[in-house]
Short mmCIF file of C-alpha atoms in Angstrom, two decimals:
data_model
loop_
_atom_site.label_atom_id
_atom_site.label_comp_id
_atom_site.label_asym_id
_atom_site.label_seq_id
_atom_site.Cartn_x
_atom_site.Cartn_y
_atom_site.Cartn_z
CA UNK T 1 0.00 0.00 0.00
CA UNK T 2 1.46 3.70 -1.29
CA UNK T 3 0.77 6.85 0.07
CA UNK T 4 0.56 8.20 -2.94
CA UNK T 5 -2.77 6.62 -3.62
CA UNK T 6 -4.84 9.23 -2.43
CA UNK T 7 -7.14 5.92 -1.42
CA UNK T 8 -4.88 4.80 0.86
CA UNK T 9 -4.40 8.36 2.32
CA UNK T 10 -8.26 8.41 3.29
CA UNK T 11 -8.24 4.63 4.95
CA UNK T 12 -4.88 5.98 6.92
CA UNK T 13 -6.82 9.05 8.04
CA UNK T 14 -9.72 7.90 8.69
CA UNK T 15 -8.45 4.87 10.59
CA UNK T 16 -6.59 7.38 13.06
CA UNK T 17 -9.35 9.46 14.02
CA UNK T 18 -11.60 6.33 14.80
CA UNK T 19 -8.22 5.21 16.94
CA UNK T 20 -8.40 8.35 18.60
CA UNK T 21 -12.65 9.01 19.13
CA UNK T 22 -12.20 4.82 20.65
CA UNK T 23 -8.84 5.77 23.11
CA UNK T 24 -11.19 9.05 23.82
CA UNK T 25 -14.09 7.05 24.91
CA UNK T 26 -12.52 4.67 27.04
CA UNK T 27 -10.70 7.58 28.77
CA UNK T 28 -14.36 9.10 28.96
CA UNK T 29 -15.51 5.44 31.26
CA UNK T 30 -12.57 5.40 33.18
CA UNK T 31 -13.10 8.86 34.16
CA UNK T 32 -16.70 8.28 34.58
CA UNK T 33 -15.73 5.26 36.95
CA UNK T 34 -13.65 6.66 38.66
CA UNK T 35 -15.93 9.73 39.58
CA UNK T 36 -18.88 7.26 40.70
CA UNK T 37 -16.28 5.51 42.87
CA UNK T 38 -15.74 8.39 44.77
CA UNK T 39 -19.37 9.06 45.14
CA UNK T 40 -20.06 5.04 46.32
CA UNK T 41 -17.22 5.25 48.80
CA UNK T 42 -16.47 8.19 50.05
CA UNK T 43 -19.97 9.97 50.02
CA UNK T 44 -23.04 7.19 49.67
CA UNK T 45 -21.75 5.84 52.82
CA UNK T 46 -22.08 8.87 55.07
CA UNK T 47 -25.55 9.93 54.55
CA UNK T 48 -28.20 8.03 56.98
CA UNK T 49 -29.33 5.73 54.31
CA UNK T 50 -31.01 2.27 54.92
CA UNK T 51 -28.50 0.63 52.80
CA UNK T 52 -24.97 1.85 51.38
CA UNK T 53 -26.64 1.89 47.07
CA UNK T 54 -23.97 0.12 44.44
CA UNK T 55 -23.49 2.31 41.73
CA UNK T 56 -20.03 1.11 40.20
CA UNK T 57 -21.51 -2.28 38.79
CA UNK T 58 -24.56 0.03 37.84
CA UNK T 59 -21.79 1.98 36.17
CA UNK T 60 -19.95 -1.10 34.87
CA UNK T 61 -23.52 -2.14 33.41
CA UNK T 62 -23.79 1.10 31.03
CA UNK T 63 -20.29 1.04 30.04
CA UNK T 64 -20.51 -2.97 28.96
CA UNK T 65 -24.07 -2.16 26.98
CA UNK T 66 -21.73 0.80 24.91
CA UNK T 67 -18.29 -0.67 24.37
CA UNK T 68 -19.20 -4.22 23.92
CA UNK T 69 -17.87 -7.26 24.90
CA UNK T 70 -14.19 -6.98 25.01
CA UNK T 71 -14.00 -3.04 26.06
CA UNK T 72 -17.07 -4.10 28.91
CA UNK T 73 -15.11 -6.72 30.29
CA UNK T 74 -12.08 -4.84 30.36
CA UNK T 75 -14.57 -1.56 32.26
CA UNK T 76 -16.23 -4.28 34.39
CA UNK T 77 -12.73 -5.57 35.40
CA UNK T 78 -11.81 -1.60 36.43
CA UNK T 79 -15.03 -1.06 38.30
CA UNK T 80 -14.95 -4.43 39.87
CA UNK T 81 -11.55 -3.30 41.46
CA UNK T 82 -12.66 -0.17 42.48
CA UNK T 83 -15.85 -1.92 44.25
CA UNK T 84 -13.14 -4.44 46.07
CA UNK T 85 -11.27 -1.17 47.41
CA UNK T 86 -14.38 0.52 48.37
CA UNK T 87 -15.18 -2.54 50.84
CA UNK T 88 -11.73 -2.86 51.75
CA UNK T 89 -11.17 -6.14 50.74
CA UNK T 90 -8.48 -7.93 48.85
CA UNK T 91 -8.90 -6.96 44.70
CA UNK T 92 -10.61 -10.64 43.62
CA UNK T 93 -13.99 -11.02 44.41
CA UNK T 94 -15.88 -8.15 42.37
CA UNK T 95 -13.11 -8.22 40.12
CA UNK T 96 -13.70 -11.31 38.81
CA UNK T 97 -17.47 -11.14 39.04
CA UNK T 98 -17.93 -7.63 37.21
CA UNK T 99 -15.65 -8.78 34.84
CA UNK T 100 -17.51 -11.73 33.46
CA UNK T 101 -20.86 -10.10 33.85
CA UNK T 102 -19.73 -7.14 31.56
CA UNK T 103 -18.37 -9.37 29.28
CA UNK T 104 -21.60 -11.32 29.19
CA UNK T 105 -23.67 -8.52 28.85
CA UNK T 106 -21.71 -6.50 26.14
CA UNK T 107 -21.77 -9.84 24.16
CA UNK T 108 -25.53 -9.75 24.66
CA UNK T 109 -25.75 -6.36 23.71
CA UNK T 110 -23.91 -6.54 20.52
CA UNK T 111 -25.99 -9.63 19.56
CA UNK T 112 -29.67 -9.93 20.53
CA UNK T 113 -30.17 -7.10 23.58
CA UNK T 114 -31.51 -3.82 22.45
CA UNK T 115 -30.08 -0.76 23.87
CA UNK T 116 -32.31 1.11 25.32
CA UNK T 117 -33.98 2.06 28.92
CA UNK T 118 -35.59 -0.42 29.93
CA UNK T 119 -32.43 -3.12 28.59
CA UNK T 120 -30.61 -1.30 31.32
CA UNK T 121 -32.54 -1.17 33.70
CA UNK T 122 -33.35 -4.95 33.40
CA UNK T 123 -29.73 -5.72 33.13
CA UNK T 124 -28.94 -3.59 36.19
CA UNK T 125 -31.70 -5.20 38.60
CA UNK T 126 -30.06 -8.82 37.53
CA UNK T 127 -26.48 -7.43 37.96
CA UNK T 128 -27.54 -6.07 41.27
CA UNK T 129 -28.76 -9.43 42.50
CA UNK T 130 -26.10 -11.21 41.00
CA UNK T 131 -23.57 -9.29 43.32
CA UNK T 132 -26.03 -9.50 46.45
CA UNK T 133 -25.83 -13.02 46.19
CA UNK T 134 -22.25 -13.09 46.10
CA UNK T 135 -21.82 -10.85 49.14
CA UNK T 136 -24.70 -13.06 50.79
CA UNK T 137 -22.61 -16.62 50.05
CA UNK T 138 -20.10 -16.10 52.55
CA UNK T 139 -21.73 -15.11 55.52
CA UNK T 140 -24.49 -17.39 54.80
CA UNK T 141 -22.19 -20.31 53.90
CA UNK T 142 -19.16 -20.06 56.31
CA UNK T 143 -21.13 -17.16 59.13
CA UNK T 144 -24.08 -19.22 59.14
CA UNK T 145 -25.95 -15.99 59.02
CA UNK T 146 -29.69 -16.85 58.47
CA UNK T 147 -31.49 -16.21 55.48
CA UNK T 148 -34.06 -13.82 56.59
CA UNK T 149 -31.58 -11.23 57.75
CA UNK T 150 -28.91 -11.32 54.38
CA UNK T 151 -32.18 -11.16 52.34
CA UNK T 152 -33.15 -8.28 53.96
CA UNK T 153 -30.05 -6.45 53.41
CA UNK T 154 -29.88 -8.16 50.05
CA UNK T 155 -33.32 -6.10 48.91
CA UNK T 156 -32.51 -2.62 50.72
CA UNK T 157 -29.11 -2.50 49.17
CA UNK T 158 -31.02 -3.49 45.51
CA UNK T 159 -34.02 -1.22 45.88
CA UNK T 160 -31.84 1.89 46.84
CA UNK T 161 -29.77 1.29 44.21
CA UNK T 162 -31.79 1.15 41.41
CA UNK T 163 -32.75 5.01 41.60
CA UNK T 164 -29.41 5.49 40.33
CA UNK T 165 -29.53 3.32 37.36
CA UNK T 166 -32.10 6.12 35.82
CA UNK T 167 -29.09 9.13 36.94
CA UNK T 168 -26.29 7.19 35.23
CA UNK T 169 -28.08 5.77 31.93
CA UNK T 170 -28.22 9.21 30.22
CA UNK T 171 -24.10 9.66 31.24
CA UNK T 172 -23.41 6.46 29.85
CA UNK T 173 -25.63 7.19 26.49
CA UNK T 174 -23.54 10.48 25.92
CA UNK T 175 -20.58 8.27 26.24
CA UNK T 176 -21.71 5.47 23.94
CA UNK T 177 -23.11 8.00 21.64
CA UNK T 178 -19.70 9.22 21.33
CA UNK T 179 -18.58 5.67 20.62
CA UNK T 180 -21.10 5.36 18.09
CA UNK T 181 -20.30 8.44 15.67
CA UNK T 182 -16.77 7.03 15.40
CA UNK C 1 26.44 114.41 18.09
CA UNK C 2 24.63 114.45 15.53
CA UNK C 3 25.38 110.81 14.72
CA UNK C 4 24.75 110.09 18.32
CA UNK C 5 21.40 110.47 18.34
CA UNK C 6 19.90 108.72 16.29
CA UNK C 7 16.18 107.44 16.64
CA UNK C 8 17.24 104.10 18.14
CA UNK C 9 19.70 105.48 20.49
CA UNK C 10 17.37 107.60 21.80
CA UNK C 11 14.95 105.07 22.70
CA UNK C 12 17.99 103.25 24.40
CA UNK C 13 18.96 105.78 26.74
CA UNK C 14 15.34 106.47 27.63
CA UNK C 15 15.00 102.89 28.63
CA UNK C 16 18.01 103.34 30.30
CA UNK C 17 17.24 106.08 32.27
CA UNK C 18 13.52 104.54 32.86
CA UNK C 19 15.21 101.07 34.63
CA UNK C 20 17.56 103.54 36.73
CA UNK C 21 14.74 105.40 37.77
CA UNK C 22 13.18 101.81 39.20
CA UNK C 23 16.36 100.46 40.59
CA UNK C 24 16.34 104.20 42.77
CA UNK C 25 12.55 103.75 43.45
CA UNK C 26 12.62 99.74 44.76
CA UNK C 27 15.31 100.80 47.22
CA UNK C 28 13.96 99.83 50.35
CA UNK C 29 15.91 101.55 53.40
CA UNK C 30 14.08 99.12 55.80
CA UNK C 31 15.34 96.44 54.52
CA UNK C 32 12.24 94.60 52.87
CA UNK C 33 12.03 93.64 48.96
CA UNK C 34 11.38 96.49 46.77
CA UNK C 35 8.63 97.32 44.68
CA UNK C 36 10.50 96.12 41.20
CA UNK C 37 12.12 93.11 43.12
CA UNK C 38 8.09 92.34 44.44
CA UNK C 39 6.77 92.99 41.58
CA UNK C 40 9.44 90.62 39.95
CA UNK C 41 8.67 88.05 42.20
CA UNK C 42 4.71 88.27 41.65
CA UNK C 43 5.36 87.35 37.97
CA UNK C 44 7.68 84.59 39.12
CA UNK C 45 5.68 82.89 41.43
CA UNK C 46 3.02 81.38 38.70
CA UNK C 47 6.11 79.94 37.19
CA UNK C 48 7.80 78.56 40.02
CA UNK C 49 4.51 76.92 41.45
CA UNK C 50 4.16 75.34 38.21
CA UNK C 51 7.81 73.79 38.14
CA UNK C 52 7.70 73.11 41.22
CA UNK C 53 4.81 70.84 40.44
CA UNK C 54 6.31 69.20 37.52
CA UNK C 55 8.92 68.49 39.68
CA UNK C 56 7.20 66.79 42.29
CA UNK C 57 5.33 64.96 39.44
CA UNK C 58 8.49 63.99 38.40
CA UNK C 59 9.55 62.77 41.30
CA UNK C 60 7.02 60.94 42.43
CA UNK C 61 6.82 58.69 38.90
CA UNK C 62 10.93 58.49 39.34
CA UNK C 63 10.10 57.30 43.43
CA UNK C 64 7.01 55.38 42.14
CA UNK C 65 9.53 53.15 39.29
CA UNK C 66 11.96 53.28 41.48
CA UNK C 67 10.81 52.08 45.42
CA UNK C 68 8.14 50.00 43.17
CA UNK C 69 10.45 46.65 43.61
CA UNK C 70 11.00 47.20 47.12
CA UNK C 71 7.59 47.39 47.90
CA UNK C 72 6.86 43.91 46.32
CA UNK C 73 9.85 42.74 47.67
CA UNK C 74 8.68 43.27 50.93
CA UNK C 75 5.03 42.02 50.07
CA UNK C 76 6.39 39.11 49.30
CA UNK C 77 8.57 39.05 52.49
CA UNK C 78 5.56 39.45 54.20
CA UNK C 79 3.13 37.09 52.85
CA UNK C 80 6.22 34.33 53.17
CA UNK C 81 6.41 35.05 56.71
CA UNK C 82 2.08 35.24 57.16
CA UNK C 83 2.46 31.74 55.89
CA UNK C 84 5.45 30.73 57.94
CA UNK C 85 3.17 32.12 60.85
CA UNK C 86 -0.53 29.96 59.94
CA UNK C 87 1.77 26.48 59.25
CA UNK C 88 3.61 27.30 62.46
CA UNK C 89 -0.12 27.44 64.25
CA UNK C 90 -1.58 24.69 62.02
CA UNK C 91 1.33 22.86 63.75
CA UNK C 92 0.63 24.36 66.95
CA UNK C 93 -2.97 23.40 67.09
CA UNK C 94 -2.76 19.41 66.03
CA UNK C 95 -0.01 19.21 68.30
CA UNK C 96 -2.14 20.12 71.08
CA UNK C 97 -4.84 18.15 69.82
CA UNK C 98 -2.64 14.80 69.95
CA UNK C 99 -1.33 16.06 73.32
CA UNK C 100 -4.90 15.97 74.45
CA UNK C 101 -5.04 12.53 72.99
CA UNK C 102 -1.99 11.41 74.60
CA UNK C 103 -3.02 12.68 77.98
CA UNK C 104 -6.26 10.73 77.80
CA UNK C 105 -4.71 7.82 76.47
CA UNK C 106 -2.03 8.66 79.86
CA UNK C 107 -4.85 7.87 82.29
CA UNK C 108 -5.92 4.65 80.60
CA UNK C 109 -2.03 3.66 80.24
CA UNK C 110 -1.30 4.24 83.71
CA UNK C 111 -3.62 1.25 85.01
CA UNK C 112 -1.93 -0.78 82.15
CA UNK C 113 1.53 -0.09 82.25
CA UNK C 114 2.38 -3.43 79.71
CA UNK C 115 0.52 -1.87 76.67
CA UNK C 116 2.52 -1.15 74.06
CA UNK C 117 1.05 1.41 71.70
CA UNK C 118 0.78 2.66 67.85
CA UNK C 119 -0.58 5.74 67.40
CA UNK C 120 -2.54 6.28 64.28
CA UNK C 121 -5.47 7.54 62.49
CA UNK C 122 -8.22 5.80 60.61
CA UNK C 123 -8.83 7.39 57.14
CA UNK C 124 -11.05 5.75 55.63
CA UNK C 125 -14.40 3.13 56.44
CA UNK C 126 -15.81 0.39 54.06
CA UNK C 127 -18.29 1.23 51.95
CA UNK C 128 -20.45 -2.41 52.21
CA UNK C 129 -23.59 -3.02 53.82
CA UNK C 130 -22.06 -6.47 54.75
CA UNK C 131 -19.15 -5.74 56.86
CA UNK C 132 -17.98 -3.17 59.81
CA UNK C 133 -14.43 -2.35 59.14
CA UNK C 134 -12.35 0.76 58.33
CA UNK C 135 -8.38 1.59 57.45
CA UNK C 136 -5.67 2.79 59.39
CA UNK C 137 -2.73 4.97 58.51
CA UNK C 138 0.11 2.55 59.68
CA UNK C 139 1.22 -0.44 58.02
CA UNK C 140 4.75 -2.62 58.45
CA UNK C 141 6.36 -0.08 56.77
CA UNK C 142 5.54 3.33 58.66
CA UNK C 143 4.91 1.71 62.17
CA UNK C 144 8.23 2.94 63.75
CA UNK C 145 7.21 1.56 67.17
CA UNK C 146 9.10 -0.97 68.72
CA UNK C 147 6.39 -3.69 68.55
CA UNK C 148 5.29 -3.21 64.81
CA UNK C 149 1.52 -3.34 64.17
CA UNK C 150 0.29 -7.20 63.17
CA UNK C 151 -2.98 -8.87 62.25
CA UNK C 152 -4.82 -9.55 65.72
CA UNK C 153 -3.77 -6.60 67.46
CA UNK C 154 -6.75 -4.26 69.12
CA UNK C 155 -7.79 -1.11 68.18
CA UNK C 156 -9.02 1.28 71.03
CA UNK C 157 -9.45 4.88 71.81
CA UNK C 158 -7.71 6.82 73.54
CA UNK C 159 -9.58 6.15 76.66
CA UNK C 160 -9.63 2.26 76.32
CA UNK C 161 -12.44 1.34 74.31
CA UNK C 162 -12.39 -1.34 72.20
CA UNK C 163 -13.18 0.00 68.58
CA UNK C 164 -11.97 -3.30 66.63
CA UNK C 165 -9.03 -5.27 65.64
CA UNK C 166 -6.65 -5.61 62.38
CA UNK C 167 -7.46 -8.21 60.39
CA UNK C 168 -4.41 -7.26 57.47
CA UNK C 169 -1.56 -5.25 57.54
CA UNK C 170 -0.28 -3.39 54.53
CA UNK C 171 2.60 -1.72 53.76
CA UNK C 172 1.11 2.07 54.85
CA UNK C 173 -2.18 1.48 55.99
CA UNK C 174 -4.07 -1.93 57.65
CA UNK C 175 -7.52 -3.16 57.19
CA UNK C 176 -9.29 -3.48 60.78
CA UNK C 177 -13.01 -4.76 61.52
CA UNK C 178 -14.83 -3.34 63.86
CA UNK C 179 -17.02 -4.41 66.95
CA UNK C 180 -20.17 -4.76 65.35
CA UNK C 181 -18.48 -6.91 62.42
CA UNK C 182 -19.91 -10.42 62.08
CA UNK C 183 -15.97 -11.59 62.36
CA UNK C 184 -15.85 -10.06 66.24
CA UNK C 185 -15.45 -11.86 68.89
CA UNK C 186 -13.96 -11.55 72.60
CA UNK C 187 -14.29 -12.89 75.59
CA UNK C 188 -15.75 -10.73 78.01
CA UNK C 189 -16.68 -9.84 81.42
CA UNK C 190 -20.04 -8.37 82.10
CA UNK C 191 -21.05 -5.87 85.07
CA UNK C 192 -19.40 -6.32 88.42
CA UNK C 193 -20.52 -9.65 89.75
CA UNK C 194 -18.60 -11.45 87.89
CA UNK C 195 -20.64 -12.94 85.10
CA UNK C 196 -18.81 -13.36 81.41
CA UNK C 197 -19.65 -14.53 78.50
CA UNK C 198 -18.55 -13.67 74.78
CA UNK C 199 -18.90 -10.75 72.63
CA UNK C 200 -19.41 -11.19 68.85
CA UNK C 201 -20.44 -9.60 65.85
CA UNK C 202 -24.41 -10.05 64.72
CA UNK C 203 -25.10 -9.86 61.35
CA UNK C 204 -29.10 -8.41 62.41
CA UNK C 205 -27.38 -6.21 65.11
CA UNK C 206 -24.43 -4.53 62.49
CA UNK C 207 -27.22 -2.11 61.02
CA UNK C 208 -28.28 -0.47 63.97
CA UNK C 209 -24.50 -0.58 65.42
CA UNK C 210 -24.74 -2.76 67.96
CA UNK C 211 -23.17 -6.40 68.99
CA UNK C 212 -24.51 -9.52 70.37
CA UNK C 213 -23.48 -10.93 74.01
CA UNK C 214 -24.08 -14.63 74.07
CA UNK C 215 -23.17 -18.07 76.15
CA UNK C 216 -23.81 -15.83 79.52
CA UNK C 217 -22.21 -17.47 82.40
CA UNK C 218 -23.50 -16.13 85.61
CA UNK C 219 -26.58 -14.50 83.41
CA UNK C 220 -28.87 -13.58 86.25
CA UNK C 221 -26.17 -10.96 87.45
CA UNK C 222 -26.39 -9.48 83.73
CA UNK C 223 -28.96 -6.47 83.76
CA UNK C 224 -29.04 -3.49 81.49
CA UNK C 225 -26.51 -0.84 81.86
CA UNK C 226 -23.96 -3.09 82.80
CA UNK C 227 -20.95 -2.38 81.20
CA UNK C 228 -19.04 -4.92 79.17
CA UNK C 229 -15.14 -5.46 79.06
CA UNK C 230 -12.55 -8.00 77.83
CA UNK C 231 -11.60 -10.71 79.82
CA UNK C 232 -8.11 -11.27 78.53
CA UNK C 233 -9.02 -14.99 78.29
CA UNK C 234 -7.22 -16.78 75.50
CA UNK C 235 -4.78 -13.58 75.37
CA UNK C 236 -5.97 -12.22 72.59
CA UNK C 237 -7.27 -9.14 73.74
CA UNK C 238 -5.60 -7.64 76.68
CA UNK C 239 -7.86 -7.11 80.14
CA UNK C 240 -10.24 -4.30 80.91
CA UNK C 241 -10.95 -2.61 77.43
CA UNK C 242 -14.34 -1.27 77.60
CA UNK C 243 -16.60 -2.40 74.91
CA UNK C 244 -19.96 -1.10 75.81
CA UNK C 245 -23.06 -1.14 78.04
CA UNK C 246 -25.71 -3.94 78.07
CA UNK C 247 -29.13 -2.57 76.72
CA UNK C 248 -31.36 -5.46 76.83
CA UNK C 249 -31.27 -9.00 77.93
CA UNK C 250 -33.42 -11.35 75.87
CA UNK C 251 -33.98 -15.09 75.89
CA UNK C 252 -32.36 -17.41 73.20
CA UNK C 253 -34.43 -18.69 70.64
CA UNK C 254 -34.13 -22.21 71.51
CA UNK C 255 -35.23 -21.17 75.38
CA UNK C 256 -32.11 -22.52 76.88
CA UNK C 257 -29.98 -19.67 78.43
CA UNK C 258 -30.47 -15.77 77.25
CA UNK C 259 -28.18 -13.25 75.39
CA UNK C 260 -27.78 -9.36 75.93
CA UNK C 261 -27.27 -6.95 73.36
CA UNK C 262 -24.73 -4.28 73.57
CA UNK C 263 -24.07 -1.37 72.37
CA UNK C 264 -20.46 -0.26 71.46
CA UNK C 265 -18.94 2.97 73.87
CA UNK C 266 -17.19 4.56 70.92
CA UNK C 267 -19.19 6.00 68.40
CA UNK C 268 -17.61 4.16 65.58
CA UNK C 269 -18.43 6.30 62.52
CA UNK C 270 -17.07 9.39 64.11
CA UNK C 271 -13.71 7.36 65.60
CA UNK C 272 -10.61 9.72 64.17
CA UNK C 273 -8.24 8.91 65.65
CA UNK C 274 -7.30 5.36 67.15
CA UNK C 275 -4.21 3.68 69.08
CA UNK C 276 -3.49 0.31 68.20
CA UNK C 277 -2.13 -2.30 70.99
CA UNK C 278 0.99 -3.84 70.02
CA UNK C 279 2.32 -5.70 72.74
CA UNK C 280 0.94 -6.45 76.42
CA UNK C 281 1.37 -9.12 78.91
CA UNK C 282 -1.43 -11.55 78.60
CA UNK C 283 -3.84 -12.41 81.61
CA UNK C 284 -2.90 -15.28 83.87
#
């Protein structure tokens, strides 16, 4: 391939501005993550809520829907880590977890999920009890906490984070309409 | 002659005669200016009021240019030695705030002259709805003290109250749960007849901050308000740290004995600054 094809010119061009809108995006989510880690940690937890909401898998959700299923797993794998800080706990558990949901769901959304509201939402609400019953399995399993009380827990921390879902879908649109246009 | 006086010289010598005729006239015999010489001076004076202002113009633009860098010199001067001043209170006023801590902690540390101490600060607390715990500023590598901090050790206030233990050390900061965590436990004695029994971590209780006292030996001493501390049996903890007041004895679910809840002395959200317990003789 020449340069002096003015062809080839136009693929090189173009295929560096679609490099840089995709390294702008993902800046754009790991910014955004980062931001809504601060809020979950160092903010959520102070106010006299009945449970502490999850917003970084919500977060994690939006991003996978957008990016796909490579670029999701790779933001699910970031906001996992930041959720395993925020409970000051070793960097494995929501790691992992995030990590395979977002790749699971950014397959899904490439394939047969529409993107739209109520996808999120619905993929949200299962991500959300998919980490509550992680957190649950250990004290129920090796605690022997009973049922009643992790399930309690389980639903506060879902139902007051859902609220948020509907404050960080447009943010992540904006971002995946970004994504889109390249 | 004739050549003399011509038109022009004529006019000279009358002028000349005319400025003699002043000089005789602003002779003043009692020894103030004369007429011409005032007179002279009244036209002056517009003219030297006027220079004299450019002057001063003058030289107030030249001082202006001139003392202009010394003044910001010294502004700066100044404003280095303001902030000199407010780090040198700053200082000032956390030192005396950790004095304050130190003397408190003095008063518990004088009844337990074994205890071994780390003083730091905790700086941040977890953000899940399934564990207590928080972080501390001192890990292996910034705990200078002669017993280093390790996992195990307690976590108290400066007055002696239990607040938690450490449950990982890093290398500048350690992970600690508290009380109320469902990974608490300590022996304990309850009130002052005696009666013991151990303190853990209820996974119900941890919302509303408070702990669970359970297998109650010596349970009909145990009333509310009695005040709850660590036995030092097994040697984990050390003896006598206060962990907090009985509120309510209840019966067990299975009707065989009864537990008490408690809640914790320190107010655990709004714990700043903590001491950890490095070393101390164990309880006989």
């Amino acid at each position: 391939m020449t340069l002096r094809n003015p062809k080839n010119r136009r693929n090189i061009t173009a295929n560096k501005s679609a490099t840089r809108r995709a390294v702008r995006a993902v800046v754009f989510h790991v910014l955004f993550l980062i931001v809504v880690y601060l809020v979950q940690a160092l903010v959520l937890p102070y106010l006299s809520l009945p449970a502490t909401p999850l917003l970084l898998p919500l977060a994690a959700v939006g991003a996978a829907m957008g990016q796909g299923g490579t670029r999701g797993a790779a933001m699910g794998l970031i906001a996992g880590a930041l959720c395993d800080i925020s409970f000051l706990r070793p960097v494995a558990g929501f790691t992992l977890l995030l990590t395979v949901l977002c790749l699971v769901i950014g397959v899904l959304s490439d394939t047969v999920i529409a993107r739209g509201l109520l996808s999120y939402l619905v993929l949200c609400l299962f991500t959300l009890v998919v980490c509550a019953a992680a957190q649950m399995f250990q004290l129920l399993v090796f605690v022997g906490v009973p049922p009643r009380a992790l399930f309690a827990v389980a639903g506060r921390q879902t139902l007051m984070s859902l609220p948020f879902a509907l404050v960080l879908y447009p943010i992540s649109r904006v971002v995946y309409k970004t994504d889109k246009d390249s | 002659m004739r050549t003399f006086l011509t038109k022009r010289n004529i006019i000279i010598l009358i002028v000349a005669i005319v400025i003699v005729a002043f000089a005789v006239v602003s002779l003043n015999t009692d020894g103030g200016p004369g007429i011409f010489t005032r007179a002279l001076e009244g036209l002056s004076s517009p003219l030297k009021r006027a220079a004299g202002s450019v002057a001063r113009t003058f030289e107030s633009i030249f001082g202006y240019m001139y003392e202009y860098e010394d003044l910001v010199r010294e502004n700066e001067e100044l404003k280095r030695e303001i902030q000199n001043y407010k780090l040198d209170y700053s200082d000032s006023t956390e030192l005396a705030a950790e004095n304050d801590r130190f003397r408190a902690l003095f008063g518990f540390s004088a009844r337990h002259a074994d205890f071994r101490y780390a003083d730091t600060a905790i700086i941040a607390w977890g953000a899940s709805n399934w564990a207590s715990s928080f972080t501390i500023n001192k890990g292996y590598a910034n705990s200078t003290e002669v017993a280093p901090i390790k996992v195990g050790d307690a976590v108290i206030t400066e007055t002696g109250t239990l607040i938690g233990r450490v449950t990982s050390v890093g290398r500048v900061d350690s992970t600690c749960v508290s009380v109320v965590d469902t990974t608490f436990s300590a022996a304990v004695k309850i009130g002052q007849l005696g009666a013991t029994g151990l303190a853990r971590g209820d996974f119900a209780l941890m919302g509303d901050g408070k702990l669970r006292l359970s297998n109650i030996v010596g349970e009909s001493a145990v009333v509310a308000g009695d005040s709850v501390f660590t036995s030092g049996m097994g040697g984990v903890y050390p003896e006598g740290l206060l962990i907090g007041t009985v509120i309510g004895v209840y019966s067990e679910e299975s009707g065989i004995g009864v537990y008490a809840i408690v809640q914790p002395a320190a107010e655990l959200l709004r714990a700043t600054y903590a001491f950890v317990i490095t070393d101390f003789y164990p309880a006989p």
